[in-house]
PDB file of C-alpha atoms in Angstrom:
ATOM      1  CA  MET K 647     175.769   4.358 -21.279  1.00  0.00           C
ATOM      2  CA  SER K 648     175.440   1.042 -23.131  1.00  0.00           C
ATOM      3  CA  GLN K 649     177.776  -1.747 -22.038  1.00  0.00           C
ATOM      4  CA  LEU K 650     180.499  -2.805 -24.430  1.00  0.00           C
ATOM      5  CA  LYS K 651     179.856  -6.047 -26.264  1.00  0.00           C
ATOM      6  CA  LEU K 652     182.457  -8.006 -28.384  1.00  0.00           C
ATOM      7  CA  HIS K 653     181.250  -9.996 -31.358  1.00  0.00           C
ATOM      8  CA  THR K 654     182.223 -13.312 -32.856  1.00  0.00           C
ATOM      9  CA  SER K 655     182.573 -11.820 -36.377  1.00  0.00           C
ATOM     10  CA  ASP K 656     185.324  -9.484 -35.122  1.00  0.00           C
ATOM     11  CA  PHE K 657     187.636 -12.234 -33.837  1.00  0.00           C
ATOM     12  CA  PHE K 658     187.044 -15.608 -35.585  1.00  0.00           C
ATOM     13  CA  PHE K 659     188.908 -16.064 -38.870  1.00  0.00           C
ATOM     14  CA  THR K 660     185.819 -17.580 -40.675  1.00  0.00           C
ATOM     15  CA  ASP K 661     182.320 -18.692 -39.713  1.00  0.00           C
ATOM     16  CA  ASN K 662     183.546 -22.271 -39.718  1.00  0.00           C
ATOM     17  CA  HIS K 663     186.127 -21.821 -36.955  1.00  0.00           C
ATOM     18  CA  ALA K 664     185.054 -22.948 -33.467  1.00  0.00           C
ATOM     19  CA  VAL K 665     188.066 -21.498 -31.743  1.00  0.00           C
ATOM     20  CA  THR K 666     190.676 -18.774 -31.968  1.00  0.00           C
ATOM     21  CA  VAL K 667     193.351 -17.342 -29.760  1.00  0.00           C
ATOM     22  CA  GLU K 668     193.788 -13.706 -28.692  1.00  0.00           C
ATOM     23  CA  ASP K 669     197.009 -13.134 -26.771  1.00  0.00           C
ATOM     24  CA  ARG K 670     197.146 -10.064 -24.554  1.00  0.00           C
ATOM     25  CA  LEU K 671     200.917  -9.383 -24.115  1.00  0.00           C
ATOM     26  CA  PRO K 672     200.259  -7.199 -22.240  1.00  0.00           C
ATOM     27  CA  GLN K 673     196.637  -6.897 -21.185  1.00  0.00           C
ATOM     28  CA  PRO K 674     195.810  -3.267 -20.655  1.00  0.00           C
ATOM     29  CA  ILE K 675     193.014  -1.932 -18.387  1.00  0.00           C
ATOM     30  CA  PHE K 676     189.809  -2.917 -20.115  1.00  0.00           C
ATOM     31  CA  PRO K 677     186.233  -1.884 -19.303  1.00  0.00           C
ATOM     32  CA  ILE K 678     183.440  -4.289 -18.243  1.00  0.00           C
ATOM     33  CA  HIS K 679     182.051  -6.060 -21.274  1.00  0.00           C
ATOM     34  CA  THR K 680     180.170  -9.038 -22.528  1.00  0.00           C
ATOM     35  CA  HIS K 681     180.553 -11.117 -25.798  1.00  0.00           C
ATOM     36  CA  ASP K 682     178.630 -13.577 -27.839  1.00  0.00           C
ATOM     37  CA  PHE K 683     181.393 -16.212 -27.565  1.00  0.00           C
ATOM     38  CA  TYR K 684     182.880 -18.121 -24.650  1.00  0.00           C
ATOM     39  CA  GLU K 685     186.431 -17.668 -23.418  1.00  0.00           C
ATOM     40  CA  LEU K 686     189.262 -19.321 -21.585  1.00  0.00           C
ATOM     41  CA  VAL K 687     191.488 -16.838 -19.680  1.00  0.00           C
ATOM     42  CA  ILE K 688     194.931 -18.123 -18.697  1.00  0.00           C
ATOM     43  CA  VAL K 689     197.209 -15.692 -16.803  1.00  0.00           C
ATOM     44  CA  LEU K 690     200.834 -16.076 -17.922  1.00  0.00           C
ATOM     45  CA  ARG K 691     202.551 -13.482 -15.710  1.00  0.00           C
ATOM     46  CA  GLY K 692     202.139 -10.189 -14.003  1.00  0.00           C
ATOM     47  CA  ASN K 693     199.157  -9.286 -11.848  1.00  0.00           C
ATOM     48  CA  GLY K 694     195.989  -7.235 -11.692  1.00  0.00           C
ATOM     49  CA  LEU K 695     192.258  -7.228 -10.777  1.00  0.00           C
ATOM     50  CA  HIS K 696     189.859  -9.285 -12.788  1.00  0.00           C
ATOM     51  CA  ILE K 697     186.276  -8.241 -12.197  1.00  0.00           C
ATOM     52  CA  VAL K 698     183.782 -11.002 -13.124  1.00  0.00           C
ATOM     53  CA  ASN K 699     180.066 -10.310 -12.656  1.00  0.00           C
ATOM     54  CA  ASP K 700     180.969  -7.628 -10.042  1.00  0.00           C
ATOM     55  CA  ALA K 701     183.259 -10.142  -8.075  1.00  0.00           C
ATOM     56  CA  PRO K 702     186.893  -9.039  -7.850  1.00  0.00           C
ATOM     57  CA  TYR K 703     189.653 -11.546  -8.293  1.00  0.00           C
ATOM     58  CA  TYR K 704     193.363 -10.674  -7.735  1.00  0.00           C
ATOM     59  CA  ILE K 705     195.027 -12.631 -10.518  1.00  0.00           C
ATOM     60  CA  THR K 706     198.597 -13.706 -11.282  1.00  0.00           C
ATOM     61  CA  CYS K 707     200.363 -16.467 -13.216  1.00  0.00           C
ATOM     62  CA  GLY K 708     198.524 -19.823 -13.243  1.00  0.00           C
ATOM     63  CA  ASP K 709     194.996 -18.394 -12.725  1.00  0.00           C
ATOM     64  CA  LEU K 710     192.394 -19.917 -15.103  1.00  0.00           C
ATOM     65  CA  PHE K 711     188.899 -18.620 -15.764  1.00  0.00           C
ATOM     66  CA  TYR K 712     186.053 -20.103 -17.846  1.00  0.00           C
ATOM     67  CA  ILE K 713     184.107 -17.090 -19.032  1.00  0.00           C
ATOM     68  CA  ASN K 714     180.602 -17.576 -20.422  1.00  0.00           C
ATOM     69  CA  ALA K 715     178.948 -15.474 -23.175  1.00  0.00           C
ATOM     70  CA  ASN K 716     176.589 -13.790 -20.621  1.00  0.00           C
ATOM     71  CA  ASP K 717     179.323 -13.009 -18.124  1.00  0.00           C
ATOM     72  CA  ARG K 718     180.337  -9.404 -17.505  1.00  0.00           C
ATOM     73  CA  HIS K 719     184.064  -9.003 -16.973  1.00  0.00           C
ATOM     74  CA  GLY K 720     186.972  -6.528 -17.286  1.00  0.00           C
ATOM     75  CA  TYR K 721     190.464  -5.699 -15.946  1.00  0.00           C
ATOM     76  CA  GLU K 722     191.662  -3.065 -13.420  1.00  0.00           C
ATOM     77  CA  SER K 723     194.944  -2.101 -11.769  1.00  0.00           C
ATOM     78  CA  VAL K 724     197.035  -4.215 -14.137  1.00  0.00           C
ATOM     79  CA  ASP K 725     200.886  -4.523 -13.659  1.00  0.00           C
ATOM     80  CA  SER K 726     202.676  -6.187 -16.563  1.00  0.00           C
ATOM     81  CA  LEU K 727     199.715  -8.591 -16.897  1.00  0.00           C
ATOM     82  CA  GLU K 728     199.867 -11.054 -19.791  1.00  0.00           C
ATOM     83  CA  LEU K 729     197.058 -13.415 -20.810  1.00  0.00           C
ATOM     84  CA  ASN K 730     196.221 -16.131 -23.258  1.00  0.00           C
ATOM     85  CA  ASN K 731     192.544 -15.716 -24.259  1.00  0.00           C
ATOM     86  CA  ILE K 732     191.169 -18.675 -26.112  1.00  0.00           C
ATOM     87  CA  LEU K 733     187.853 -17.811 -27.576  1.00  0.00           C
ATOM     88  CA  TYR K 734     185.409 -20.523 -28.613  1.00  0.00           C
ATOM     89  CA  CYS K 735     181.721 -21.114 -29.800  1.00  0.00           C
ATOM     90  CA  PRO K 736     180.285 -24.288 -28.238  1.00  0.00           C
ATOM     91  CA  ASP K 737     177.672 -24.608 -31.044  1.00  0.00           C
ATOM     92  CA  ARG K 738     180.478 -24.847 -33.644  1.00  0.00           C
ATOM     93  CA  LEU K 739     182.277 -27.783 -31.942  1.00  0.00           C
ATOM     94  CA  ASN K 740     182.001 -30.881 -34.093  1.00  0.00           C
ATOM     95  CA  LEU K 741     184.288 -33.417 -32.349  1.00  0.00           C
ATOM     96  CA  LEU K 742     182.475 -35.932 -30.236  1.00  0.00           C
ATOM     97  CA  SER K 743     183.562 -35.409 -26.641  1.00  0.00           C
ATOM     98  CA  ASP K 744     182.257 -34.825 -23.195  1.00  0.00           C
ATOM     99  CA  TRP K 745     182.514 -31.096 -23.617  1.00  0.00           C
ATOM    100  CA  PRO K 746     180.348 -30.117 -20.572  1.00  0.00           C
ATOM    101  CA  SER K 747     182.791 -31.898 -18.256  1.00  0.00           C
ATOM    102  CA  LEU K 748     185.782 -30.138 -19.845  1.00  0.00           C
ATOM    103  CA  LEU K 749     184.341 -26.630 -20.215  1.00  0.00           C
ATOM    104  CA  PRO K 750     182.195 -25.558 -17.301  1.00  0.00           C
ATOM    105  CA  GLY K 751     179.282 -23.806 -18.867  1.00  0.00           C
ATOM    106  CA  ASP K 752     176.187 -21.690 -18.146  1.00  0.00           C
ATOM    107  CA  GLU K 753     174.904 -24.227 -15.661  1.00  0.00           C
ATOM    108  CA  SER K 754     178.063 -23.960 -13.552  1.00  0.00           C
ATOM    109  CA  HIS K 755     178.307 -21.576 -10.549  1.00  0.00           C
ATOM    110  CA  GLN K 756     180.964 -18.887 -10.975  1.00  0.00           C
ATOM    111  CA  ASP K 757     183.104 -20.370  -8.245  1.00  0.00           C
ATOM    112  CA  GLN K 758     183.241 -23.565 -10.354  1.00  0.00           C
ATOM    113  CA  ARG K 759     184.773 -21.634 -13.226  1.00  0.00           C
ATOM    114  CA  TYR K 760     187.854 -20.147 -11.369  1.00  0.00           C
ATOM    115  CA  TRP K 761     190.856 -22.487 -10.996  1.00  0.00           C
ATOM    116  CA  ARG K 762     194.608 -22.540 -10.587  1.00  0.00           C
ATOM    117  CA  LEU K 763     196.940 -24.357 -12.925  1.00  0.00           C
ATOM    118  CA  SER K 764     200.094 -26.096 -11.466  1.00  0.00           C
ATOM    119  CA  VAL K 765     203.510 -25.143 -12.754  1.00  0.00           C
ATOM    120  CA  GLN K 766     203.687 -28.433 -14.608  1.00  0.00           C
ATOM    121  CA  GLY K 767     200.330 -27.736 -16.219  1.00  0.00           C
ATOM    122  CA  MET K 768     201.427 -24.241 -17.386  1.00  0.00           C
ATOM    123  CA  SER K 769     204.461 -25.908 -18.979  1.00  0.00           C
ATOM    124  CA  GLU K 770     202.561 -28.544 -20.891  1.00  0.00           C
ATOM    125  CA  ILE K 771     199.822 -26.284 -22.259  1.00  0.00           C
ATOM    126  CA  ARG K 772     202.267 -23.693 -23.675  1.00  0.00           C
ATOM    127  CA  PRO K 773     203.159 -25.652 -26.865  1.00  0.00           C
ATOM    128  CA  VAL K 774     199.625 -26.677 -27.464  1.00  0.00           C
ATOM    129  CA  ILE K 775     198.472 -23.041 -27.424  1.00  0.00           C
ATOM    130  CA  ASP K 776     201.326 -22.092 -29.739  1.00  0.00           C
ATOM    131  CA  THR K 777     200.286 -24.756 -32.298  1.00  0.00           C
ATOM    132  CA  LEU K 778     196.549 -23.869 -31.859  1.00  0.00           C
ATOM    133  CA  THR K 779     197.399 -20.177 -32.461  1.00  0.00           C
ATOM    134  CA  LYS K 780     198.927 -21.030 -35.815  1.00  0.00           C
ATOM    135  CA  GLU K 781     196.195 -23.401 -36.931  1.00  0.00           C
ATOM    136  CA  CYS K 782     193.283 -21.140 -36.196  1.00  0.00           C
ATOM    137  CA  MET K 783     194.711 -18.486 -38.488  1.00  0.00           C
ATOM    138  CA  LYS K 784     194.259 -20.811 -41.557  1.00  0.00           C
ATOM    139  CA  SER K 785     190.925 -21.247 -43.440  1.00  0.00           C
ATOM    140  CA  ASP K 786     191.334 -24.644 -45.090  1.00  0.00           C
ATOM    141  CA  ARG K 787     189.112 -27.487 -43.858  1.00  0.00           C
ATOM    142  CA  LEU K 788     191.966 -29.461 -42.501  1.00  0.00           C
ATOM    143  CA  SER K 789     193.285 -26.591 -40.440  1.00  0.00           C
ATOM    144  CA  VAL K 790     189.820 -25.935 -39.049  1.00  0.00           C
ATOM    145  CA  GLN K 791     189.636 -29.563 -37.928  1.00  0.00           C
ATOM    146  CA  LEU K 792     193.166 -29.493 -36.542  1.00  0.00           C
ATOM    147  CA  SER K 793     192.492 -26.316 -34.537  1.00  0.00           C
ATOM    148  CA  GLU K 794     189.428 -28.006 -32.917  1.00  0.00           C
ATOM    149  CA  SER K 795     191.437 -31.192 -32.174  1.00  0.00           C
ATOM    150  CA  MET K 796     194.118 -28.941 -30.566  1.00  0.00           C
ATOM    151  CA  PHE K 797     191.438 -27.173 -28.545  1.00  0.00           C
ATOM    152  CA  LEU K 798     190.231 -30.598 -27.273  1.00  0.00           C
ATOM    153  CA  GLN K 799     193.714 -31.496 -26.234  1.00  0.00           C
ATOM    154  CA  LEU K 800     194.130 -28.159 -24.442  1.00  0.00           C
ATOM    155  CA  SER K 801     190.781 -28.673 -22.697  1.00  0.00           C
ATOM    156  CA  LEU K 802     191.826 -32.118 -21.515  1.00  0.00           C
ATOM    157  CA  LEU K 803     195.132 -30.825 -20.235  1.00  0.00           C
ATOM    158  CA  LEU K 804     193.415 -28.009 -18.343  1.00  0.00           C
ATOM    159  CA  LYS K 805     191.150 -30.482 -16.644  1.00  0.00           C
ATOM    160  CA  ARG K 806     194.060 -32.647 -15.712  1.00  0.00           C
ATOM    161  CA  TYR K 807     196.128 -29.898 -14.169  1.00  0.00           C
ATOM    162  CA  ARG K 808     193.467 -27.454 -12.736  1.00  0.00           C
ATOM    163  CA  HIS K 809     192.626 -27.352  -9.139  1.00  0.00           C
ATOM    164  CA  PRO K 810     190.483 -25.140  -6.918  1.00  0.00           C
ATOM    165  CA  PRO K 811     192.539 -22.131  -5.606  1.00  0.00           C
ATOM    166  CA  ASN K 812     192.177 -23.192  -1.956  1.00  0.00           C
ATOM    167  CA  SER K 813     192.345 -26.999  -2.428  1.00  0.00           C
ATOM    168  CA  TYR K 814     195.427 -29.205  -1.962  1.00  0.00           C
ATOM    169  CA  GLN K 815     194.248 -31.683  -4.558  1.00  0.00           C
ATOM    170  CA  LEU K 816     197.263 -31.163  -6.700  1.00  0.00           C
ATOM    171  CA  ALA K 817     198.463 -33.158  -9.782  1.00  0.00           C
ATOM    172  CA  ASP K 818     201.952 -32.373  -8.619  1.00  0.00           C
ATOM    173  CA  GLY K 819     203.431 -30.701  -5.606  1.00  0.00           C
ATOM    174  CA  GLN K 820     205.803 -28.097  -6.808  1.00  0.00           C
ATOM    175  CA  LEU K 821     206.770 -25.489  -4.219  1.00  0.00           C
ATOM    176  CA  LEU K 822     205.157 -22.510  -5.939  1.00  0.00           C
ATOM    177  CA  ASP K 823     201.915 -24.365  -6.235  1.00  0.00           C
ATOM    178  CA  LEU K 824     202.045 -25.274  -2.497  1.00  0.00           C
ATOM    179  CA  LEU K 825     202.717 -21.626  -1.549  1.00  0.00           C
ATOM    180  CA  MET K 826     199.870 -20.405  -3.700  1.00  0.00           C
ATOM    181  CA  LEU K 827     197.485 -22.867  -2.060  1.00  0.00           C
ATOM    182  CA  ALA K 828     198.652 -21.982   1.438  1.00  0.00           C
ATOM    183  CA  LEU K 829     198.009 -18.277   0.670  1.00  0.00           C
ATOM    184  CA  HIS K 830     194.521 -18.836  -0.708  1.00  0.00           C
ATOM    185  CA  SER K 831     193.717 -21.069   2.258  1.00  0.00           C
ATOM    186  CA  GLY K 832     195.161 -18.604   4.702  1.00  0.00           C
ATOM    187  CA  ILE K 833     192.925 -15.558   3.634  1.00  0.00           C
ATOM    188  CA  SER K 834     190.864 -15.755   6.793  1.00  0.00           C
ATOM    189  CA  LYS K 835     193.525 -16.819   9.242  1.00  0.00           C
ATOM    190  CA  SER K 836     197.107 -16.048  10.073  1.00  0.00           C
ATOM    191  CA  PHE K 837     199.785 -17.064   7.546  1.00  0.00           C
ATOM    192  CA  ARG K 838     203.422 -17.210   8.672  1.00  0.00           C
ATOM    193  CA  MET K 839     205.999 -17.643   6.003  1.00  0.00           C
ATOM    194  CA  GLU K 840     208.480 -18.956   8.600  1.00  0.00           C
ATOM    195  CA  ASP K 841     206.078 -21.883   9.441  1.00  0.00           C
ATOM    196  CA  PHE K 842     205.557 -22.669   5.706  1.00  0.00           C
ATOM    197  CA  CYS K 843     209.258 -22.778   5.008  1.00  0.00           C
ATOM    198  CA  GLN K 844     210.020 -24.911   8.123  1.00  0.00           C
ATOM    199  CA  GLN K 845     207.250 -27.331   7.119  1.00  0.00           C
ATOM    200  CA  HIS K 846     208.748 -27.755   3.636  1.00  0.00           C
ATOM    201  CA  SER K 847     212.475 -27.327   4.602  1.00  0.00           C
ATOM    202  CA  LEU K 848     212.793 -24.144   2.457  1.00  0.00           C
ATOM    203  CA  SER K 849     214.833 -21.023   2.532  1.00  0.00           C
ATOM    204  CA  PRO K 850     212.466 -18.011   3.008  1.00  0.00           C
ATOM    205  CA  ARG K 851     214.659 -15.838   0.777  1.00  0.00           C
ATOM    206  CA  SER K 852     214.658 -18.364  -2.081  1.00  0.00           C
ATOM    207  CA  ILE K 853     210.966 -19.057  -2.060  1.00  0.00           C
ATOM    208  CA  GLN K 854     210.144 -15.350  -1.858  1.00  0.00           C
ATOM    209  CA  ALA K 855     212.444 -14.648  -4.783  1.00  0.00           C
ATOM    210  CA  LEU K 856     210.789 -17.370  -6.800  1.00  0.00           C
ATOM    211  CA  PHE K 857     207.358 -15.991  -5.963  1.00  0.00           C
ATOM    212  CA  LYS K 858     208.319 -12.437  -6.957  1.00  0.00           C
ATOM    213  CA  GLN K 859     209.853 -13.761 -10.229  1.00  0.00           C
ATOM    214  CA  HIS K 860     206.585 -15.402 -11.229  1.00  0.00           C
ATOM    215  CA  THR K 861     204.071 -12.961  -9.985  1.00  0.00           C
ATOM    216  CA  GLY K 862     205.828  -9.609  -9.918  1.00  0.00           C
ATOM    217  CA  VAL K 863     204.784  -8.897  -6.255  1.00  0.00           C
ATOM    218  CA  SER K 864     205.892  -9.970  -2.821  1.00  0.00           C
ATOM    219  CA  VAL K 865     204.101 -12.706  -0.881  1.00  0.00           C
ATOM    220  CA  SER K 866     202.765 -10.255   1.697  1.00  0.00           C
ATOM    221  CA  HIS K 867     201.359  -7.943  -1.037  1.00  0.00           C
ATOM    222  CA  TYR K 868     199.746 -10.907  -2.838  1.00  0.00           C
ATOM    223  CA  LEU K 869     198.074 -12.121   0.338  1.00  0.00           C
ATOM    224  CA  ARG K 870     196.916  -8.554   1.332  1.00  0.00           C
ATOM    225  CA  GLN K 871     195.249  -8.249  -2.131  1.00  0.00           C
ATOM    226  CA  LEU K 872     193.557 -11.529  -1.806  1.00  0.00           C
ATOM    227  CA  ARG K 873     192.177 -10.453   1.530  1.00  0.00           C
ATOM    228  CA  LEU K 874     191.076  -7.059   0.128  1.00  0.00           C
ATOM    229  CA  CYS K 875     189.272  -8.813  -2.832  1.00  0.00           C
ATOM    230  CA  LYS K 876     187.401 -10.957  -0.395  1.00  0.00           C
ATOM    231  CA  ALA K 877     186.510  -7.905   1.629  1.00  0.00           C
ATOM    232  CA  MET K 878     185.219  -6.060  -1.457  1.00  0.00           C
ATOM    233  CA  ALA K 879     183.079  -9.044  -2.428  1.00  0.00           C
ATOM    234  CA  MET K 880     181.616  -9.281   1.082  1.00  0.00           C
ATOM    235  CA  LEU K 881     180.921  -5.605   1.208  1.00  0.00           C
ATOM    236  CA  ARG K 882     178.983  -5.818  -2.081  1.00  0.00           C
ATOM    237  CA  GLN K 883     177.078  -8.921  -1.109  1.00  0.00           C
ATOM    238  CA  LYS K 884     176.579  -9.117   2.671  1.00  0.00           C
ATOM    239  CA  THR K 885     175.287  -6.954   5.535  1.00  0.00           C
ATOM    240  CA  SER K 886     177.818  -8.128   8.077  1.00  0.00           C
ATOM    241  CA  HIS K 887     179.308  -5.548  10.387  1.00  0.00           C
ATOM    242  CA  ILE K 888     182.606  -4.129   8.979  1.00  0.00           C
ATOM    243  CA  SER K 889     184.536  -5.603  12.060  1.00  0.00           C
ATOM    244  CA  GLU K 890     183.176  -9.108  11.198  1.00  0.00           C
ATOM    245  CA  ILE K 891     184.279  -8.614   7.593  1.00  0.00           C
ATOM    246  CA  SER K 892     187.657  -7.493   8.744  1.00  0.00           C
ATOM    247  CA  SER K 893     188.124 -10.571  10.993  1.00  0.00           C
ATOM    248  CA  GLU K 894     186.934 -13.031   8.294  1.00  0.00           C
ATOM    249  CA  CYS K 895     189.354 -11.485   5.812  1.00  0.00           C
ATOM    250  CA  GLY K 896     192.315 -11.980   8.103  1.00  0.00           C
ATOM    251  CA  PHE K 897     192.662  -8.539   9.532  1.00  0.00           C
ATOM    252  CA  GLU K 898     193.004  -8.759  13.394  1.00  0.00           C
ATOM    253  CA  ASP K 899     192.268  -4.982  13.868  1.00  0.00           C
ATOM    254  CA  SER K 900     189.263  -3.375  12.137  1.00  0.00           C
ATOM    255  CA  ASN K 901     190.876   0.046  12.191  1.00  0.00           C
ATOM    256  CA  TYR K 902     193.974  -1.333  10.419  1.00  0.00           C
ATOM    257  CA  PHE K 903     191.678  -3.038   7.940  1.00  0.00           C
ATOM    258  CA  SER K 904     189.810   0.286   7.296  1.00  0.00           C
ATOM    259  CA  ALA K 905     193.113   2.107   6.797  1.00  0.00           C
ATOM    260  CA  VAL K 906     194.487  -0.513   4.370  1.00  0.00           C
ATOM    261  CA  PHE K 907     191.190  -0.674   2.509  1.00  0.00           C
ATOM    262  CA  SER K 908     190.984   3.128   2.145  1.00  0.00           C
ATOM    263  CA  ARG K 909     194.590   3.356   0.964  1.00  0.00           C
ATOM    264  CA  ALA K 910     193.966   0.635  -1.669  1.00  0.00           C
ATOM    265  CA  THR K 911     190.554   1.807  -2.967  1.00  0.00           C
ATOM    266  CA  GLY K 912     190.385   5.446  -2.133  1.00  0.00           C
ATOM    267  CA  VAL K 913     187.215   5.103  -0.064  1.00  0.00           C
ATOM    268  CA  SER K 914     186.406   3.683   3.326  1.00  0.00           C
ATOM    269  CA  PRO K 915     184.779   0.241   3.608  1.00  0.00           C
ATOM    270  CA  SER K 916     181.377   1.822   4.513  1.00  0.00           C
ATOM    271  CA  GLU K 917     181.597   4.203   1.499  1.00  0.00           C
ATOM    272  CA  TYR K 918     182.511   1.302  -0.738  1.00  0.00           C
ATOM    273  CA  ARG K 919     179.494  -0.707   0.476  1.00  0.00           C
ATOM    274  CA  GLN K 920     177.212   2.273  -0.122  1.00  0.00           C
ATOM    275  CA  ARG K 921     178.184   2.311  -3.721  1.00  0.00           C
ATOM    276  CA  PHE K 922     176.514  -1.072  -4.311  1.00  0.00           C
ATOM    277  CA  ARG K 923     173.328  -0.565  -2.321  1.00  0.00           C
TER     278      ARG K 923
END
């Protein structure tokens, strides 16, 4: 069966437009596909699995992806997932700017195209996307130029507020951002909510309620999904023993890992690995 491909002509208002916005409120399960345009994926709320070139990412609010035209991606196991999809054609951009530094392109490794946005960043880009959405639905020359200028502003803001998922190089230090970073950094080691809360003088109940409000899941569930995604990626790509994968993904007991993995995916780790050989 041929793979689904989405075309520029089906989404852009005119052939002169360099950018358009496709909100997914909500984003349903969607099969693996490619397209002949590029895309920014900004996760607003909810959660789910984003599969990019066979690599699974457990996504929630604040996740940012730069998707290239030759990337294969799709969505699975979605739960109230809402996205802003900003589609763009690099060859149509006319404003003089350092676009390669703003929009990681084909030469960038996939890991360099997955970021987190701080709470402050999510707040600041929202009105820009709202204005961009309105302008890119107009066909006059001035609106086309304005939509590109708004896209440039958005790209600059994304660069200002984005940070690697497991890096503490934050533009600001809001608590939800710090917790997200601690969880991404704690995939392969023990994470104790009590220690985190003590370090930042927080109430465990309050921070867990804030996390659930933004992501739709508990802290423990989110961390478990991060670990399972890492395990799935390792099983696809590496020949390490399952007990080694279990340990590297933060599971102290390989039997427990196998039980959790089987419950989540419907197959054992060894059966899952066999699928991709």
